[in-house]
Short mmCIF file of C-alpha atoms in Angstrom, two decimals:
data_model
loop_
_atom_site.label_atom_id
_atom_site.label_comp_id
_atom_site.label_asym_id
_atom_site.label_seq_id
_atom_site.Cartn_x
_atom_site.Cartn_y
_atom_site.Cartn_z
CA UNK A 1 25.12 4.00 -11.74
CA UNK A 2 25.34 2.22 -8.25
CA UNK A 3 23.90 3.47 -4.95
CA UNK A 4 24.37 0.13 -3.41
CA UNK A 5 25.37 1.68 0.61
CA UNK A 6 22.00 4.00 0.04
CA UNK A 7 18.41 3.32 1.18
CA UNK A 8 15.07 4.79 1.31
CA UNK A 9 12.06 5.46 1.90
CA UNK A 10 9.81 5.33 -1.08
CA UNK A 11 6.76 7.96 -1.39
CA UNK A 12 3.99 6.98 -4.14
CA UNK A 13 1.77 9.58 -5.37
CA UNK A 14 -1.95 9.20 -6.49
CA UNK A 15 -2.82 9.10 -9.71
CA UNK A 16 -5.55 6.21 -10.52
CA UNK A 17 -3.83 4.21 -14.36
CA UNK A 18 -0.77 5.89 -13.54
CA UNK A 19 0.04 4.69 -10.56
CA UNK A 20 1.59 1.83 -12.87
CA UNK A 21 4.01 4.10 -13.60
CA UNK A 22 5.58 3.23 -9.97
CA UNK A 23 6.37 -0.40 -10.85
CA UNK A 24 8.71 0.61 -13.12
CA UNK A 25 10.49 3.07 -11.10
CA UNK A 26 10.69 0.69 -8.58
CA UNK A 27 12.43 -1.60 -10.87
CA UNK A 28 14.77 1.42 -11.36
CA UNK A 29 15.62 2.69 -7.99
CA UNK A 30 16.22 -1.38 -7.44
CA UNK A 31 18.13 -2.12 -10.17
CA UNK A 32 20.77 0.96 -9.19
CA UNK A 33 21.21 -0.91 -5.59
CA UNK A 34 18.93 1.20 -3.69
CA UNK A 35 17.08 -0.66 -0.57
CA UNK A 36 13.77 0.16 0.09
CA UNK A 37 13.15 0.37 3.59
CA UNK A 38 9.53 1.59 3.78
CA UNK A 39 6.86 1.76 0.98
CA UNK A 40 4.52 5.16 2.12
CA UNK A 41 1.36 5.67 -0.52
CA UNK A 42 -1.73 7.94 -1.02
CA UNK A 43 -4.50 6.11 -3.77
CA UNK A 44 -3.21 4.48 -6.79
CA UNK A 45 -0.01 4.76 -4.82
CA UNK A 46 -0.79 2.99 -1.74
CA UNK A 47 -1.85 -0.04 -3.89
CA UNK A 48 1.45 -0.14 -5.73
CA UNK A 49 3.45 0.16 -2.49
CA UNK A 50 1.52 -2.64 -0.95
CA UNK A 51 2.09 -4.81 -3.74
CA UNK A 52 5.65 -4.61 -3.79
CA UNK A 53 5.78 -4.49 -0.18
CA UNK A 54 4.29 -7.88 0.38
CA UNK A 55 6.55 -9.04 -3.05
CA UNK A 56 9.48 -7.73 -3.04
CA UNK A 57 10.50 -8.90 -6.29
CA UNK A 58 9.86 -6.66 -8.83
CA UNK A 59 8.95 -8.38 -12.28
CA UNK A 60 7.30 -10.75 -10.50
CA UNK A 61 5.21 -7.78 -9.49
CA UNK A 62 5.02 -6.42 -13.01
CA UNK A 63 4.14 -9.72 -14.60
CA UNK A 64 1.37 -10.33 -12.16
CA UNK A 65 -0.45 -6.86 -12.67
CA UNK A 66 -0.19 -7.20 -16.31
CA UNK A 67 -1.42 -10.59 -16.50
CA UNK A 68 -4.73 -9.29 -14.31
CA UNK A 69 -4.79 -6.14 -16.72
CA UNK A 70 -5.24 -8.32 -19.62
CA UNK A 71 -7.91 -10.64 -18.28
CA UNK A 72 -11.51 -10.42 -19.37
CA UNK A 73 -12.32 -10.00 -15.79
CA UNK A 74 -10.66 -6.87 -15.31
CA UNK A 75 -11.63 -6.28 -18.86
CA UNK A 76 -15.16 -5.68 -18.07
CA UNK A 77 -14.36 -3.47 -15.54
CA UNK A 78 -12.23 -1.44 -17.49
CA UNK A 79 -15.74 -0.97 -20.02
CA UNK A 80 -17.51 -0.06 -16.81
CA UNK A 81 -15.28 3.24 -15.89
CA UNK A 82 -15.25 4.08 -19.84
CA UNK A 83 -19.06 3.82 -19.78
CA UNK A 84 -19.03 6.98 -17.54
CA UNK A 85 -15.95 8.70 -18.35
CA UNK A 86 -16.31 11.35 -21.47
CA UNK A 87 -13.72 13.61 -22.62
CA UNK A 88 -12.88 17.14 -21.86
CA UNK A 89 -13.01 19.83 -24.14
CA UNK A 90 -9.40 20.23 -23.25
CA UNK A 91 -6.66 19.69 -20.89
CA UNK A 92 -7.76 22.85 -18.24
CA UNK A 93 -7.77 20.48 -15.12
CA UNK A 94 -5.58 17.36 -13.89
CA UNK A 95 -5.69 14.85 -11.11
CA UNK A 96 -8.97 14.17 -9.23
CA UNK A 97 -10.20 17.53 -10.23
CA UNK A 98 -10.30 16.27 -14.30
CA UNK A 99 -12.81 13.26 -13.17
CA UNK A 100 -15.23 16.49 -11.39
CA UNK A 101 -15.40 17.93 -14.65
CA UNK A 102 -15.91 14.42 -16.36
CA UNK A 103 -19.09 13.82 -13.94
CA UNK A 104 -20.39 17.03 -14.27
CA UNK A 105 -20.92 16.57 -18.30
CA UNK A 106 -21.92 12.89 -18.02
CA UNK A 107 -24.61 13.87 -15.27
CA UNK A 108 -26.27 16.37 -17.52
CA UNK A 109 -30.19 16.45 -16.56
CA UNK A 110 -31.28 18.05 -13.07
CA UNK A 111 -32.75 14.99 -11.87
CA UNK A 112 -29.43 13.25 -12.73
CA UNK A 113 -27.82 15.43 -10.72
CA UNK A 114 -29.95 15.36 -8.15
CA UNK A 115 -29.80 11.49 -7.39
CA UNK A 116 -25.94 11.74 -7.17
CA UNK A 117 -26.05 13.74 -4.28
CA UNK A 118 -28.51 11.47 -3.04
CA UNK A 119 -26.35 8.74 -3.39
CA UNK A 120 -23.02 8.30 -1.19
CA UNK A 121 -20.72 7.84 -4.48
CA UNK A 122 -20.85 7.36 -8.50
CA UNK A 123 -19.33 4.21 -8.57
CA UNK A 124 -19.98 0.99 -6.70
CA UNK A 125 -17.36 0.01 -4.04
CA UNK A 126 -17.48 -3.35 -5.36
CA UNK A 127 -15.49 -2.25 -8.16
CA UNK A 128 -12.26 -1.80 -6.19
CA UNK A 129 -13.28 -4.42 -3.82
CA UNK A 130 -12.48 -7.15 -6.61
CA UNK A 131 -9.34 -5.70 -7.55
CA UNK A 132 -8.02 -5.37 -4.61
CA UNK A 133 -9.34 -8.75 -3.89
CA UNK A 134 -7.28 -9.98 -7.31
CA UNK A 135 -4.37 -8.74 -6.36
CA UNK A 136 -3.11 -8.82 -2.91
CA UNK A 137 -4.03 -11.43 -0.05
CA UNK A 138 -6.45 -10.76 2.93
CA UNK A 139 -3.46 -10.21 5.25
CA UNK A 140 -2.80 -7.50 8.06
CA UNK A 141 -0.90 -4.59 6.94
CA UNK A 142 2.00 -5.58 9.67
CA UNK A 143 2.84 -9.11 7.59
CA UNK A 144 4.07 -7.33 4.43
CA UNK A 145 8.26 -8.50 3.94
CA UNK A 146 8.81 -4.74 3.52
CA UNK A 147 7.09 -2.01 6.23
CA UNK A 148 3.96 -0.39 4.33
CA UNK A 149 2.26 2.94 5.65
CA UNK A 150 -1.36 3.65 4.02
CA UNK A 151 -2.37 6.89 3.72
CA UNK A 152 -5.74 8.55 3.97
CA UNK A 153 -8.31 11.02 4.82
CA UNK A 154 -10.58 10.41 7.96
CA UNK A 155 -13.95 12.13 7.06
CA UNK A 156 -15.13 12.24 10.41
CA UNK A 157 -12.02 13.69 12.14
CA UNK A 158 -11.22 16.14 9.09
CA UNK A 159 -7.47 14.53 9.61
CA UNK A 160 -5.12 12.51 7.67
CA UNK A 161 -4.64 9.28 8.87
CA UNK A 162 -1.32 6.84 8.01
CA UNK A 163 -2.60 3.42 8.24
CA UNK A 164 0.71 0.97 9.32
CA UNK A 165 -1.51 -2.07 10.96
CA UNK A 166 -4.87 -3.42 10.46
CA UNK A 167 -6.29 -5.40 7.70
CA UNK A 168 -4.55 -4.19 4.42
CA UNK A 169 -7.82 -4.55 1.93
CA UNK A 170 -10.15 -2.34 3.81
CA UNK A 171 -6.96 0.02 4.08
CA UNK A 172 -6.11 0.10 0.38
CA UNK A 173 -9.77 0.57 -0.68
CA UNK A 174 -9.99 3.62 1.82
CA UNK A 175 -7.00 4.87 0.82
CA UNK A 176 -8.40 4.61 -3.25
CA UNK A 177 -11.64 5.62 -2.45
CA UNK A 178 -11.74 8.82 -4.91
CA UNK A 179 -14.45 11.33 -2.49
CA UNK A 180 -17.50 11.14 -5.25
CA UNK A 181 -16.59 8.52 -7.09
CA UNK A 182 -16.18 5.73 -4.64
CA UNK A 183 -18.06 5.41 -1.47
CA UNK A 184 -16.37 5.92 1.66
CA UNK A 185 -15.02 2.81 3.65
CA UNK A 186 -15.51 2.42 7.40
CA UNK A 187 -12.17 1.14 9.50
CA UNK A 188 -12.10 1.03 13.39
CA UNK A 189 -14.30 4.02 13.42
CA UNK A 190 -13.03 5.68 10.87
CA UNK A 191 -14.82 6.91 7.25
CA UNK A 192 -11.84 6.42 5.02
CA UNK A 193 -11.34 8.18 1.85
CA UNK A 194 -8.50 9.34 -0.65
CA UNK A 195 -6.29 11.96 0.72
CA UNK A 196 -5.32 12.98 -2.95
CA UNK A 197 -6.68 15.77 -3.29
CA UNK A 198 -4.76 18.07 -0.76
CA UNK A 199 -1.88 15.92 0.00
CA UNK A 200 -1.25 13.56 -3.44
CA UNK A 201 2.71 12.97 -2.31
CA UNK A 202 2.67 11.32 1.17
CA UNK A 203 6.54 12.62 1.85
CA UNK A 204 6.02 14.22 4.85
CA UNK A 205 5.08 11.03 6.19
CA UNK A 206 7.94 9.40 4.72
CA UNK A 207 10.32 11.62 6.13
CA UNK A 208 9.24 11.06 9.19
CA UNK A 209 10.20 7.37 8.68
CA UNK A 210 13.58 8.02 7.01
CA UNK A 211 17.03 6.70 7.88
CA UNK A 212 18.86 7.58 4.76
CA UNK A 213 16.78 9.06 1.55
CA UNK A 214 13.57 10.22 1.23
CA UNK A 215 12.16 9.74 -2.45
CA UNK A 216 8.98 11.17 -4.30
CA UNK A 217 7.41 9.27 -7.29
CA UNK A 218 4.99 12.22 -8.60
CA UNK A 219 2.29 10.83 -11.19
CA UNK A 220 -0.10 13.69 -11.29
CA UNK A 221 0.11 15.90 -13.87
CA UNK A 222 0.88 19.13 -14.66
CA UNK A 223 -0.84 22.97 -13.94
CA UNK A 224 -1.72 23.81 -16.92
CA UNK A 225 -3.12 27.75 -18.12
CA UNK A 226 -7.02 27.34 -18.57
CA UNK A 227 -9.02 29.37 -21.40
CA UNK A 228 -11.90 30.45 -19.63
CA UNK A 229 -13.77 30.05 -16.11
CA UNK A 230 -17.09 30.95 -17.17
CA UNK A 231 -19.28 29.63 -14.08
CA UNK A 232 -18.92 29.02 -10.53
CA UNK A 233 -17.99 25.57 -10.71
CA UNK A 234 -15.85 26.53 -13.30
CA UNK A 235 -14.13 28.69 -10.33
CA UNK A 236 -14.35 25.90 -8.02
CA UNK A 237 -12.88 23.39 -9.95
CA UNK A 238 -9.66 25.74 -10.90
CA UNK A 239 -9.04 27.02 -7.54
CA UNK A 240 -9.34 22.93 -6.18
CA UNK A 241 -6.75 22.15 -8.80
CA UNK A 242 -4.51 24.97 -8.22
CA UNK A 243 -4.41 24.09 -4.26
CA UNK A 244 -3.94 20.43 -5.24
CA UNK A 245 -0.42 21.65 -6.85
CA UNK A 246 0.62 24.09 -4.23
CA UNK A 247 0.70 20.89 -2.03
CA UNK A 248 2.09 18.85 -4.86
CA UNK A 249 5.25 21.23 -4.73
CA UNK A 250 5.26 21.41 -1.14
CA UNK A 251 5.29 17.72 -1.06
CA UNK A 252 8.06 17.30 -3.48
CA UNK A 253 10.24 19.85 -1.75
CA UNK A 254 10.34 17.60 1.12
CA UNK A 255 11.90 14.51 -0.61
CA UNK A 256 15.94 13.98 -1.94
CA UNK A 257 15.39 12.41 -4.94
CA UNK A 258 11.50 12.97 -7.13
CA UNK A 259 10.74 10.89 -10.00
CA UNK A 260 8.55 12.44 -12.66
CA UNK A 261 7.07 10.16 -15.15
CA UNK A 262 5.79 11.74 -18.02
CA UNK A 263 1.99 10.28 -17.62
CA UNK A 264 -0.05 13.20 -17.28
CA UNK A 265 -2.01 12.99 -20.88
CA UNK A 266 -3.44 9.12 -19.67
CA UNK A 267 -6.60 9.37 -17.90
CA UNK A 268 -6.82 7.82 -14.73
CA UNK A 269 -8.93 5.38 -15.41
CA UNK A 270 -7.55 4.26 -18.45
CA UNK A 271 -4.93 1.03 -17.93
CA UNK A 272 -5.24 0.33 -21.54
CA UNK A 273 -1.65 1.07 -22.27
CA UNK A 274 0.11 -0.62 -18.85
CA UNK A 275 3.38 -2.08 -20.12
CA UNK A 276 3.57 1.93 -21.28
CA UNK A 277 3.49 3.21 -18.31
CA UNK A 278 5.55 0.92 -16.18
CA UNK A 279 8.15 1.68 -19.09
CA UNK A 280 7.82 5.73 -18.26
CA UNK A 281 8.13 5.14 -14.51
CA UNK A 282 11.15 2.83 -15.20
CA UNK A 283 12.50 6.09 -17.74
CA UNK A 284 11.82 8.99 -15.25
CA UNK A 285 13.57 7.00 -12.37
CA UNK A 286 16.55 6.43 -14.40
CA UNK A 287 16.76 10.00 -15.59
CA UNK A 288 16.42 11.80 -11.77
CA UNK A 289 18.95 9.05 -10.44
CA UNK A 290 21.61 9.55 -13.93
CA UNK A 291 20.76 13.67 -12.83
CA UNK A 292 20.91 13.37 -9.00
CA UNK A 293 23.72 13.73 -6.28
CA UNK A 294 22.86 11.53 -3.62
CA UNK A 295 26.12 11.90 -2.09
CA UNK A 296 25.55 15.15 -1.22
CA UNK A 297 22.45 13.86 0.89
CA UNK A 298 22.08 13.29 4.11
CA UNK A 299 19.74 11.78 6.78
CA UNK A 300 18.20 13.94 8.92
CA UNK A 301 17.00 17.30 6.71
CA UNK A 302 14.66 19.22 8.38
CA UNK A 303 11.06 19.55 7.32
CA UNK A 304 9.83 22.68 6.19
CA UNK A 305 6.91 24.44 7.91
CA UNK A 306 3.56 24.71 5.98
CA UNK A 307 0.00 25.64 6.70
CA UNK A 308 -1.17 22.18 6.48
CA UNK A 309 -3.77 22.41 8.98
CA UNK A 310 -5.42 19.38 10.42
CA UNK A 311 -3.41 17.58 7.98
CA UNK A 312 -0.28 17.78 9.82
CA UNK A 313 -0.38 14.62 12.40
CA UNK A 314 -0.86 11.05 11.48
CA UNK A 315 -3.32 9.01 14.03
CA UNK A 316 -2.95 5.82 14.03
CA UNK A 317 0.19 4.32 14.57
CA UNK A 318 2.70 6.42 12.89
CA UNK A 319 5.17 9.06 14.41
CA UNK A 320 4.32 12.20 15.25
CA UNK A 321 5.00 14.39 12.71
#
């Protein structure tokens, strides 16, 4: 399996833990002689593109992020997310839309509730801040070896926003900032946020950066049928998670090649089984690339129209799409 005269532009999906899962199929899609000429991510994905972006080699990569994930350091961390995470009663809800239902049963009491809309987020920034601060170097986005693009929603404009210069930290931690969870982060008067939620798959900015192939690693997981919706948040939450597919499938319609790792059952805050999910990333990629027919791709396919809104145009420095 050789693709060795191919290229592409990579696409990395949001999906908090597995997000890992896109080191492996890196490894994959780089082991099979494909170049990667642009890293584009939303969240989880954003991070993983902008660590392989600024090292270009792989396992070095790999070994770094496990190495962190095993530390006491990050260790402590990793206690801090389980201290507010609690179960569902079952899998109704993926994606952002499973941590909503998570808050709403570890909130509880009115006044609980209460002082998190008070607040501007659940979590404390500083809780990305050092691990983004662990693992990549205070440097502007336009000094990676490979060309990064950052994706993320601008709260004040309502509008997507691809991020491609600028200093990379404050971009990543926008681009991860989960609306609710983690406070919003100001950039060149901008209140950044994760885009996840309505556009999870950044391939429509990819495409737009595209010489060759255009390729979609999808971690979310899957719609699944839900046994009741009892209350109104019970409504809102299904009908957010619904939407968050439609665009999931939109998204993946755009690319030539999507990788599907099977790592929807792991929570997304839960990195507790990493060398697992690099290993599924590294699986799915070799799977859609033993399955696909590149050679019947092209450069150059056109981009189907969708209802995207104020979604549709990147601003700040990025094509027009």
């Amino acid at each position: 399996m050789s693709f060795s005269n191919r290229s592409a532009v990579l696409c990395l999906g949001g999906g908090g833990a597995r997000g890992l899962a896109h080191l492996g199929a890196v490894e994959a899609l780089q082991s099979a002689g494909i170049v990667v000429e642009r890293y584009v991510g939303v969240s989880s994905g954003s991070l993983a593109g902008a660590l392989c972006a600024i090292t270009p080699d792989i396992s070095h990569v790999q070994g770094n992020v496990l190495r962190f994930l095993s530390s006491a350091q990050f260790q402590r961390r990793q206690a801090a997310l389980f201290s507010t995470a609690t179960p569902l009663e079952g899998p109704t809800v993926s994606g952002l839309f499973r941590w909503y239902g998570q808050i709403r049963q570890f909130l509880g009491a009115r006044h609980q509730l209460l002082q998190f809309f008070r607040k501007p987020a659940l979590m404390p920034g500083v809780l990305m801040q050092e691990l983004i601060a662990e693992l990549l170097p205070d440097i502007d986005i336009t000094d990676t070896q490979i060309p990064l693009s950052v994706v993320a929603l601008d709260l004040l404009s309502g509008r997507r926003v691809v991020l491609e210069r600028g200093r990379l930290r404050t971009a990543l931690l926008g681009s991860t900032a989960i609306p609710g969870v983690f406070p919003p982060v100001a950039m060149d008067g901008m209140l950044l946020c994760d885009v996840g939620v309505v556009d999870a798959i950044p391939t429509r900015v990819g495409r737009a950066h595209a010489r060759d192939l255009t390729v979609a690693v999808d971690v979310g997981g899957e719609l699944r049928r839900t046994s009741h919706c009892r209350t109104a948040a019970d409504v809102f939450l299904r009908i957010s998670n619904v939407s968050e597919h439609l665009f999931r499938d939109y998204s993946r319609d755009l690319a030539d090649l999507v990788i599907q790792p099977d790592v929807a059952e792991t929570p997304w805050f839960d990195c507790t089984d990493a060398r697992g999910l690099i290993d599924a990333g590294r699986a799915a990629a070799v799977l859609a690339l033993c399955s696909a027919d590149l050679n019947r791709v092209s450069a150059g396919r056109r981009i189907p129209e969708f209802p995207d809104a104020g979604l549709r145009t990147p601003v700040v420095a990025c094509p027009e799409i």
